[in-house]
């Protein structure tokens, strides 16, 4: 009988809550999910992205070459990047927008670019960035929609 593979325990969970404030139903769902996660995992850090002033990525690649791993723009995205690096699991909550992420989550994820190495490698048949660090958190994306749209759901799943 094969030896069961051990998976690392999830202790630190980061929630990137991209649900917009004006969609109260989505925010209620996000609050419930975070409450349930808090009952399961010992440490939860939540960033409600709609309440933060996160600047867009400048696209200057300083985070890759001048200050590796650190964006030169000073705002809450720096704290999010540290929490992402230290997390065992990152849960991303977002409304489905044409099958993709909402603007708040997309902007926050763009600012995590510095956590990857600028050079590329081929892996699993695709081109990827080399990892900058030895360990990255597991990711769980939760897309919320008021309507059932199978095409948007399929696209979100592919992302």
Coordinates of N, CA and C in Angstrom, one line a residue:
X1 N 0.8 -1.2 0.0 CA 0.0 0.0 0.0 C 0.9 1.2 0.0
X2 N 0.6 2.2 -0.9 CA 1.5 3.4 -1.0 C 1.4 4.2 0.3
X3 N 2.4 4.9 0.6 CA 2.5 5.8 1.8 C 1.7 7.0 1.5
X4 N 0.7 7.4 2.4 CA 0.0 8.6 2.1 C 0.9 9.9 2.1
X5 N 0.6 10.7 1.2 CA 1.4 12.0 1.1 C 0.9 12.9 2.1
X6 N 1.9 13.5 2.9 CA 1.5 14.4 3.9 C 1.4 15.8 3.3
X7 N 0.4 16.5 3.6 CA 0.2 17.9 3.2 C 0.5 18.8 4.4
X8 N 1.1 19.9 4.1 CA 1.4 20.8 5.2 C 0.1 21.4 5.9
X9 N 0.2 21.6 7.1 CA -1.0 22.1 7.8 C -1.2 23.6 7.4
X10 N -2.4 24.0 7.3 CA -2.7 25.4 7.0 C -3.0 26.1 8.3
X11 N -2.1 27.0 8.5 CA -2.3 27.8 9.8 C -2.7 29.3 9.4
X12 N -1.9 29.9 8.5 CA -2.1 31.3 8.2 C -2.9 31.4 6.9
X13 N -4.0 32.1 7.0 CA -4.9 32.3 5.8 C -5.0 33.8 5.6
X14 N -4.8 34.1 4.3 CA -5.0 35.5 3.9 C -6.2 35.6 3.0
X15 N -7.1 36.5 3.3 CA -8.3 36.7 2.5 C -8.2 38.0 1.8
X16 N -8.2 38.0 0.5 CA -8.2 39.2 -0.3 C -9.7 39.3 -0.8
X17 N -10.4 40.2 -0.1 CA -11.8 40.3 -0.3 C -12.1 41.4 -1.3
X18 N -12.3 41.0 -2.6 CA -12.6 42.0 -3.6 C -14.1 42.2 -3.9
X19 N -14.9 41.9 -2.9 CA -16.3 42.1 -3.1 C -16.6 43.6 -2.8
X20 N -17.3 44.3 -3.8 CA -17.5 45.7 -3.7 C -18.5 46.1 -2.6
X21 N -18.3 47.2 -1.9 CA -19.2 47.7 -0.9 C -20.6 47.8 -1.3
X22 N -20.8 48.2 -2.6 CA -22.2 48.5 -3.0 C -23.0 47.2 -3.3
X23 N -22.4 46.1 -3.3 CA -23.1 44.8 -3.5 C -23.2 44.1 -2.1
X24 N -24.2 44.6 -1.3 CA -24.3 44.1 0.0 C -24.5 42.6 0.1
X25 N -25.2 42.0 -0.8 CA -25.3 40.5 -0.8 C -24.0 39.8 -0.9
X26 N -23.2 40.3 -1.8 CA -21.8 39.7 -1.9 C -21.0 39.9 -0.7
X27 N -21.1 41.1 -0.1 CA -20.4 41.4 1.1 C -20.8 40.5 2.3
X28 N -22.1 40.2 2.3 CA -22.7 39.3 3.3 C -22.1 37.9 3.2
X29 N -22.0 37.4 1.9 CA -21.4 36.1 1.6 C -20.0 36.1 2.0
X30 N -19.2 37.2 1.7 CA -17.8 37.2 2.0 C -17.6 37.2 3.6
X31 N -18.5 37.9 4.3 CA -18.4 37.9 5.7 C -18.6 36.5 6.3
X32 N -19.6 35.8 5.7 CA -19.9 34.5 6.2 C -18.7 33.5 5.9
X33 N -18.2 33.6 4.7 CA -17.0 32.8 4.4 C -15.8 33.0 5.3
X34 N -15.6 34.3 5.6 CA -14.5 34.6 6.5 C -14.7 34.1 7.9
X35 N -16.0 34.2 8.3 CA -16.4 33.6 9.7 C -16.2 32.1 9.7
X36 N -16.6 31.4 8.7 CA -16.4 30.0 8.6 C -14.9 29.6 8.6
X37 N -14.1 30.3 7.8 CA -12.7 30.1 7.7 C -12.1 30.3 9.1
X38 N -12.5 31.3 9.8 CA -12.0 31.6 11.2 C -12.3 30.5 12.2
X39 N -13.4 29.8 11.9 CA -13.7 28.6 12.8 C -12.8 27.4 12.5
X40 N -12.2 27.4 11.3 CA -11.4 26.3 10.8 C -9.9 26.5 11.0
X41 N -9.4 27.7 10.7 CA -8.0 28.0 10.6 C -7.6 28.9 11.8
X42 N -6.4 28.7 12.4 CA -6.1 29.5 13.6 C -5.8 31.0 13.3
X43 N -5.3 31.3 12.1 CA -5.0 32.7 11.9 C -5.5 33.2 10.6
X44 N -6.4 34.2 10.6 CA -7.0 34.8 9.4 C -6.6 36.3 9.4
X45 N -6.1 36.7 8.2 CA -5.9 38.1 7.9 C -6.7 38.4 6.7
X46 N -7.6 39.5 6.9 CA -8.5 39.9 5.8 C -8.2 41.3 5.4
X47 N -8.1 41.5 4.0 CA -8.0 42.8 3.5 C -9.3 43.0 2.6
X48 N -10.1 44.0 3.0 CA -11.3 44.3 2.3 C -10.8 45.4 1.3
X49 N -10.6 45.0 0.1 CA -9.9 45.8 -0.9 C -10.6 47.0 -1.3
X50 N -12.0 47.0 -1.3 CA -12.8 48.2 -1.6 C -12.6 49.3 -0.6
X51 N -12.1 49.0 0.6 CA -11.9 50.0 1.6 C -10.5 50.5 1.6
X52 N -9.6 50.0 0.8 CA -8.2 50.4 0.7 C -7.9 51.3 -0.5
X53 N -6.9 52.1 -0.3 CA -6.5 52.9 -1.5 C -5.2 52.3 -2.0
X54 N -5.3 51.4 -2.9 CA -4.2 50.7 -3.5 C -3.9 51.3 -4.9
X55 N -2.7 51.8 -5.1 CA -2.4 52.4 -6.4 C -2.2 51.3 -7.4
X56 N -2.5 51.7 -8.7 CA -2.3 50.7 -9.7 C -0.8 50.4 -9.9
X57 N -0.5 49.2 -10.5 CA 0.9 48.9 -10.8 C 1.4 49.9 -11.8
X58 N 2.6 50.4 -11.6 CA 3.3 51.4 -12.5 C 3.9 50.7 -13.7
X59 N 4.1 49.4 -13.7 CA 4.6 48.7 -14.8 C 6.1 49.1 -15.1
X60 N 6.8 49.6 -14.1 CA 8.2 50.0 -14.2 C 9.2 48.9 -13.9
X61 N 8.7 47.8 -13.4 CA 9.5 46.6 -13.1 C 10.6 46.8 -12.0
X62 N 10.5 47.9 -11.3 CA 11.4 48.1 -10.2 C 11.3 46.9 -9.2
X63 N 10.2 46.4 -9.0 CA 10.0 45.3 -8.1 C 10.7 44.0 -8.5
X64 N 11.1 44.0 -9.8 CA 11.9 42.9 -10.3 C 13.4 43.1 -10.3
X65 N 13.8 44.4 -10.6 CA 15.2 44.6 -10.8 C 15.9 45.5 -9.8
X66 N 15.2 46.6 -9.4 CA 15.9 47.6 -8.6 C 15.7 47.2 -7.1
X67 N 14.5 46.8 -6.7 CA 14.2 46.5 -5.3 C 13.5 45.1 -5.4
X68 N 14.2 44.0 -5.6 CA 13.6 42.7 -5.9 C 12.6 42.3 -4.8
X69 N 11.3 42.1 -5.2 CA 10.3 41.6 -4.3 C 9.5 42.8 -3.7
X70 N 10.0 44.0 -3.8 CA 9.3 45.2 -3.2 C 8.9 46.2 -4.2
X71 N 7.6 46.6 -4.2 CA 7.1 47.6 -5.0 C 7.6 49.0 -4.4
X72 N 7.9 49.9 -5.3 CA 8.4 51.2 -4.8 C 7.2 52.1 -4.4
X73 N 6.0 51.8 -4.8 CA 4.8 52.5 -4.4 C 4.5 52.1 -2.9
X74 N 4.4 53.1 -2.1 CA 4.1 52.8 -0.6 C 2.6 53.0 -0.3
X75 N 2.0 51.9 -0.2 CA 0.6 51.8 0.2 C 0.3 50.5 0.9
X76 N -1.0 50.2 1.0 CA -1.4 48.9 1.7 C -0.9 47.7 0.9
X77 N -0.6 47.8 -0.4 CA -0.2 46.7 -1.2 C 1.1 46.1 -0.6
X78 N 1.9 46.9 0.0 CA 3.1 46.3 0.6 C 2.8 45.3 1.8
X79 N 1.8 45.7 2.6 CA 1.4 44.8 3.7 C 0.7 43.6 3.1
X80 N 0.0 43.7 2.0 CA -0.7 42.6 1.4 C 0.4 41.6 0.9
X81 N 1.4 42.1 0.2 CA 2.5 41.3 -0.3 C 3.2 40.5 0.8
X82 N 3.5 41.2 2.0 CA 4.1 40.5 3.1 C 3.2 39.3 3.6
X83 N 1.9 39.7 3.7 CA 0.9 38.7 4.2 C 0.8 37.5 3.2
X84 N 0.8 37.8 1.9 CA 0.7 36.8 0.9 C 1.9 35.9 1.0
X85 N 3.1 36.4 1.2 CA 4.3 35.7 1.3 C 4.3 34.7 2.5
X86 N 3.7 35.2 3.6 CA 3.7 34.4 4.8 C 2.6 33.4 5.0
X87 N 1.6 33.6 4.1 CA 0.4 32.8 4.2 C 0.6 31.3 3.7
X88 N -0.2 30.4 4.3 CA -0.3 29.0 3.8 C -1.4 28.9 2.7
X89 N -2.4 29.7 2.9 CA -3.5 29.7 1.9 C -4.0 31.1 1.7
X90 N -4.3 31.5 0.4 CA -4.8 32.8 0.1 C -6.2 32.5 -0.5
X91 N -7.2 33.1 0.0 CA -8.6 33.0 -0.5 C -8.9 34.4 -1.2
X92 N -9.2 34.3 -2.4 CA -9.5 35.5 -3.2 C -11.0 35.5 -3.5
X93 N -11.7 36.5 -3.0 CA -13.2 36.7 -3.2 C -13.4 37.8 -4.2
X94 N -14.2 37.5 -5.2 CA -14.4 38.5 -6.2 C -15.8 38.3 -6.9
X95 N -16.4 39.4 -7.4 CA -17.5 39.2 -8.3 C -17.0 38.7 -9.6
X96 N -17.8 37.9 -10.3 CA -17.4 37.6 -11.7 C -17.7 38.7 -12.6
X97 N -16.7 39.2 -13.3 CA -16.9 40.3 -14.2 C -16.4 39.8 -15.6
X98 N -17.4 39.5 -16.4 CA -17.2 38.9 -17.8 C -16.2 37.7 -17.7
X99 N -16.4 36.9 -16.6 CA -15.7 35.7 -16.4 C -14.3 35.9 -15.8
X100 N -14.0 37.1 -15.4 CA -12.7 37.4 -14.7 C -12.9 38.0 -13.4
X101 N -11.8 38.5 -12.8 CA -11.8 39.1 -11.5 C -12.4 40.5 -11.6
X102 N -12.9 41.0 -10.4 CA -13.3 42.4 -10.3 C -12.1 43.3 -10.2
X103 N -12.3 44.5 -10.4 CA -11.2 45.5 -10.5 C -10.4 45.6 -9.2
X104 N -11.0 45.5 -8.1 CA -10.3 45.6 -6.8 C -9.3 44.4 -6.6
X105 N -9.7 43.2 -6.9 CA -8.9 42.1 -6.8 C -7.8 42.1 -7.8
X106 N -8.2 42.4 -9.1 CA -7.2 42.5 -10.2 C -6.0 43.5 -9.8
X107 N -6.4 44.6 -9.3 CA -5.4 45.6 -9.0 C -4.5 45.1 -7.9
X108 N -5.0 44.5 -6.9 CA -4.2 43.9 -5.8 C -3.3 42.8 -6.2
X109 N -3.8 41.9 -7.1 CA -3.0 40.9 -7.6 C -1.9 41.4 -8.5
X110 N -2.1 42.4 -9.3 CA -1.1 43.1 -10.1 C 0.1 43.5 -9.3
X111 N -0.2 44.0 -8.1 CA 0.8 44.6 -7.2 C 1.7 43.5 -6.6
X112 N 1.3 42.2 -6.8 CA 2.1 41.1 -6.2 C 3.1 40.6 -7.2
X113 N 3.2 41.2 -8.4 CA 4.1 40.8 -9.4 C 5.6 40.6 -8.9
X114 N 6.0 41.5 -8.0 CA 7.4 41.4 -7.5 C 7.7 40.1 -6.7
X115 N 6.7 39.3 -6.4 CA 6.9 38.1 -5.7 C 7.4 37.0 -6.6
X116 N 7.4 37.3 -7.9 CA 7.9 36.3 -8.9 C 9.2 36.9 -9.5
X117 N 10.0 36.0 -10.0 CA 11.3 36.3 -10.6 C 11.0 36.8 -12.0
X118 N 11.8 37.8 -12.6 CA 11.5 38.3 -13.9 C 11.8 37.3 -15.0
X119 N 12.6 36.3 -14.8 CA 13.0 35.3 -15.9 C 11.9 34.3 -16.0
X120 N 11.9 33.6 -17.2 CA 10.8 32.6 -17.5 C 11.4 31.2 -17.6
X121 N 10.6 30.3 -17.4 CA 10.9 28.9 -17.7 C 9.7 28.1 -18.2
X122 N 9.9 27.0 -18.8 CA 8.8 26.2 -19.3 C 8.5 25.2 -18.3
X123 N 7.2 25.1 -17.9 CA 6.8 24.1 -16.9 C 5.3 23.7 -17.2
X124 N 5.2 22.4 -17.2 CA 3.8 21.8 -17.5 C 3.3 22.3 -18.8
X125 N 4.2 22.4 -19.8 CA 3.7 22.8 -21.1 C 3.4 24.3 -21.3
X126 N 3.7 25.1 -20.3 CA 3.4 26.5 -20.4 C 4.6 27.3 -20.0
X127 N 4.6 28.6 -20.4 CA 5.7 29.5 -20.0 C 5.3 30.2 -18.7
X128 N 6.2 30.1 -17.7 CA 5.9 30.7 -16.4 C 7.1 31.5 -15.9
X129 N 6.9 32.3 -14.9 CA 8.0 33.0 -14.2 C 8.7 32.0 -13.3
X130 N 10.0 32.1 -13.1 CA 10.6 31.4 -12.1 C 10.1 31.9 -10.7
X131 N 10.0 31.1 -9.8 CA 9.6 31.5 -8.4 C 10.8 32.3 -7.8
X132 N 10.4 33.4 -7.1 CA 11.5 34.1 -6.4 C 11.7 33.5 -5.0
X133 N 10.7 32.8 -4.4 CA 10.9 32.3 -3.1 C 10.7 30.8 -3.2
X134 N 11.1 30.1 -2.1 CA 11.0 28.6 -2.1 C 9.6 28.1 -1.9
X135 N 8.7 28.9 -1.3 CA 7.4 28.5 -0.9 C 6.4 29.6 -1.3
X136 N 5.3 29.2 -1.8 CA 4.1 30.0 -2.1 C 2.9 29.4 -1.5
X137 N 1.9 30.3 -1.2 CA 0.7 29.7 -0.6 C -0.2 29.0 -1.6
X138 N -1.0 28.2 -1.1 CA -2.1 27.6 -1.9 C -3.1 28.7 -2.2
X139 N -3.8 28.6 -3.4 CA -4.7 29.6 -3.8 C -6.1 29.1 -3.9
X140 N -7.1 29.8 -3.5 CA -8.5 29.4 -3.7 C -9.2 30.7 -4.1
X141 N -9.8 30.7 -5.3 CA -10.5 31.8 -5.9 C -12.0 31.5 -5.8
X142 N -12.8 32.4 -5.3 CA -14.2 32.3 -5.2 C -14.9 33.4 -6.0
X143 N -15.5 33.0 -7.1 CA -16.2 34.0 -7.9 C -17.7 34.0 -7.6
X144 N -18.2 35.2 -7.3 CA -19.6 35.4 -7.0 C -20.4 36.1 -8.1
X145 N -21.6 35.6 -8.4 CA -22.4 36.1 -9.5 C -23.9 36.1 -9.1
X146 N -24.6 37.1 -9.5 CA -26.0 37.1 -9.3 C -26.8 36.3 -10.3
X147 N -26.2 36.0 -11.4 CA -26.8 35.2 -12.5 C -26.0 34.0 -12.8
X148 N -26.7 33.0 -13.2 CA -26.0 31.8 -13.6 C -25.6 32.0 -15.1
X149 N -24.3 32.0 -15.3 CA -23.7 32.3 -16.6 C -22.6 31.2 -16.8
X150 N -23.0 30.1 -17.6 CA -22.0 29.0 -17.7 C -20.8 29.4 -18.4
X151 N -20.8 30.3 -19.4 CA -19.6 30.7 -20.1 C -18.7 31.5 -19.2
X152 N -19.3 32.4 -18.4 CA -18.4 33.2 -17.5 C -17.8 32.3 -16.4
X153 N -18.6 31.3 -15.9 CA -18.1 30.4 -14.9 C -17.0 29.5 -15.5
X154 N -17.1 29.1 -16.7 CA -16.1 28.3 -17.3 C -14.8 29.1 -17.5
X155 N -14.9 30.3 -17.9 CA -13.8 31.2 -18.1 C -13.1 31.4 -16.8
X156 N -13.9 31.7 -15.7 CA -13.3 31.9 -14.4 C -12.6 30.7 -13.9
X157 N -13.1 29.5 -14.2 CA -12.5 28.3 -13.8 C -11.2 28.1 -14.5
X158 N -11.1 28.5 -15.8 CA -9.8 28.4 -16.5 C -8.8 29.3 -16.0
X159 N -9.2 30.5 -15.6 CA -8.3 31.5 -15.0 C -7.6 30.9 -13.7

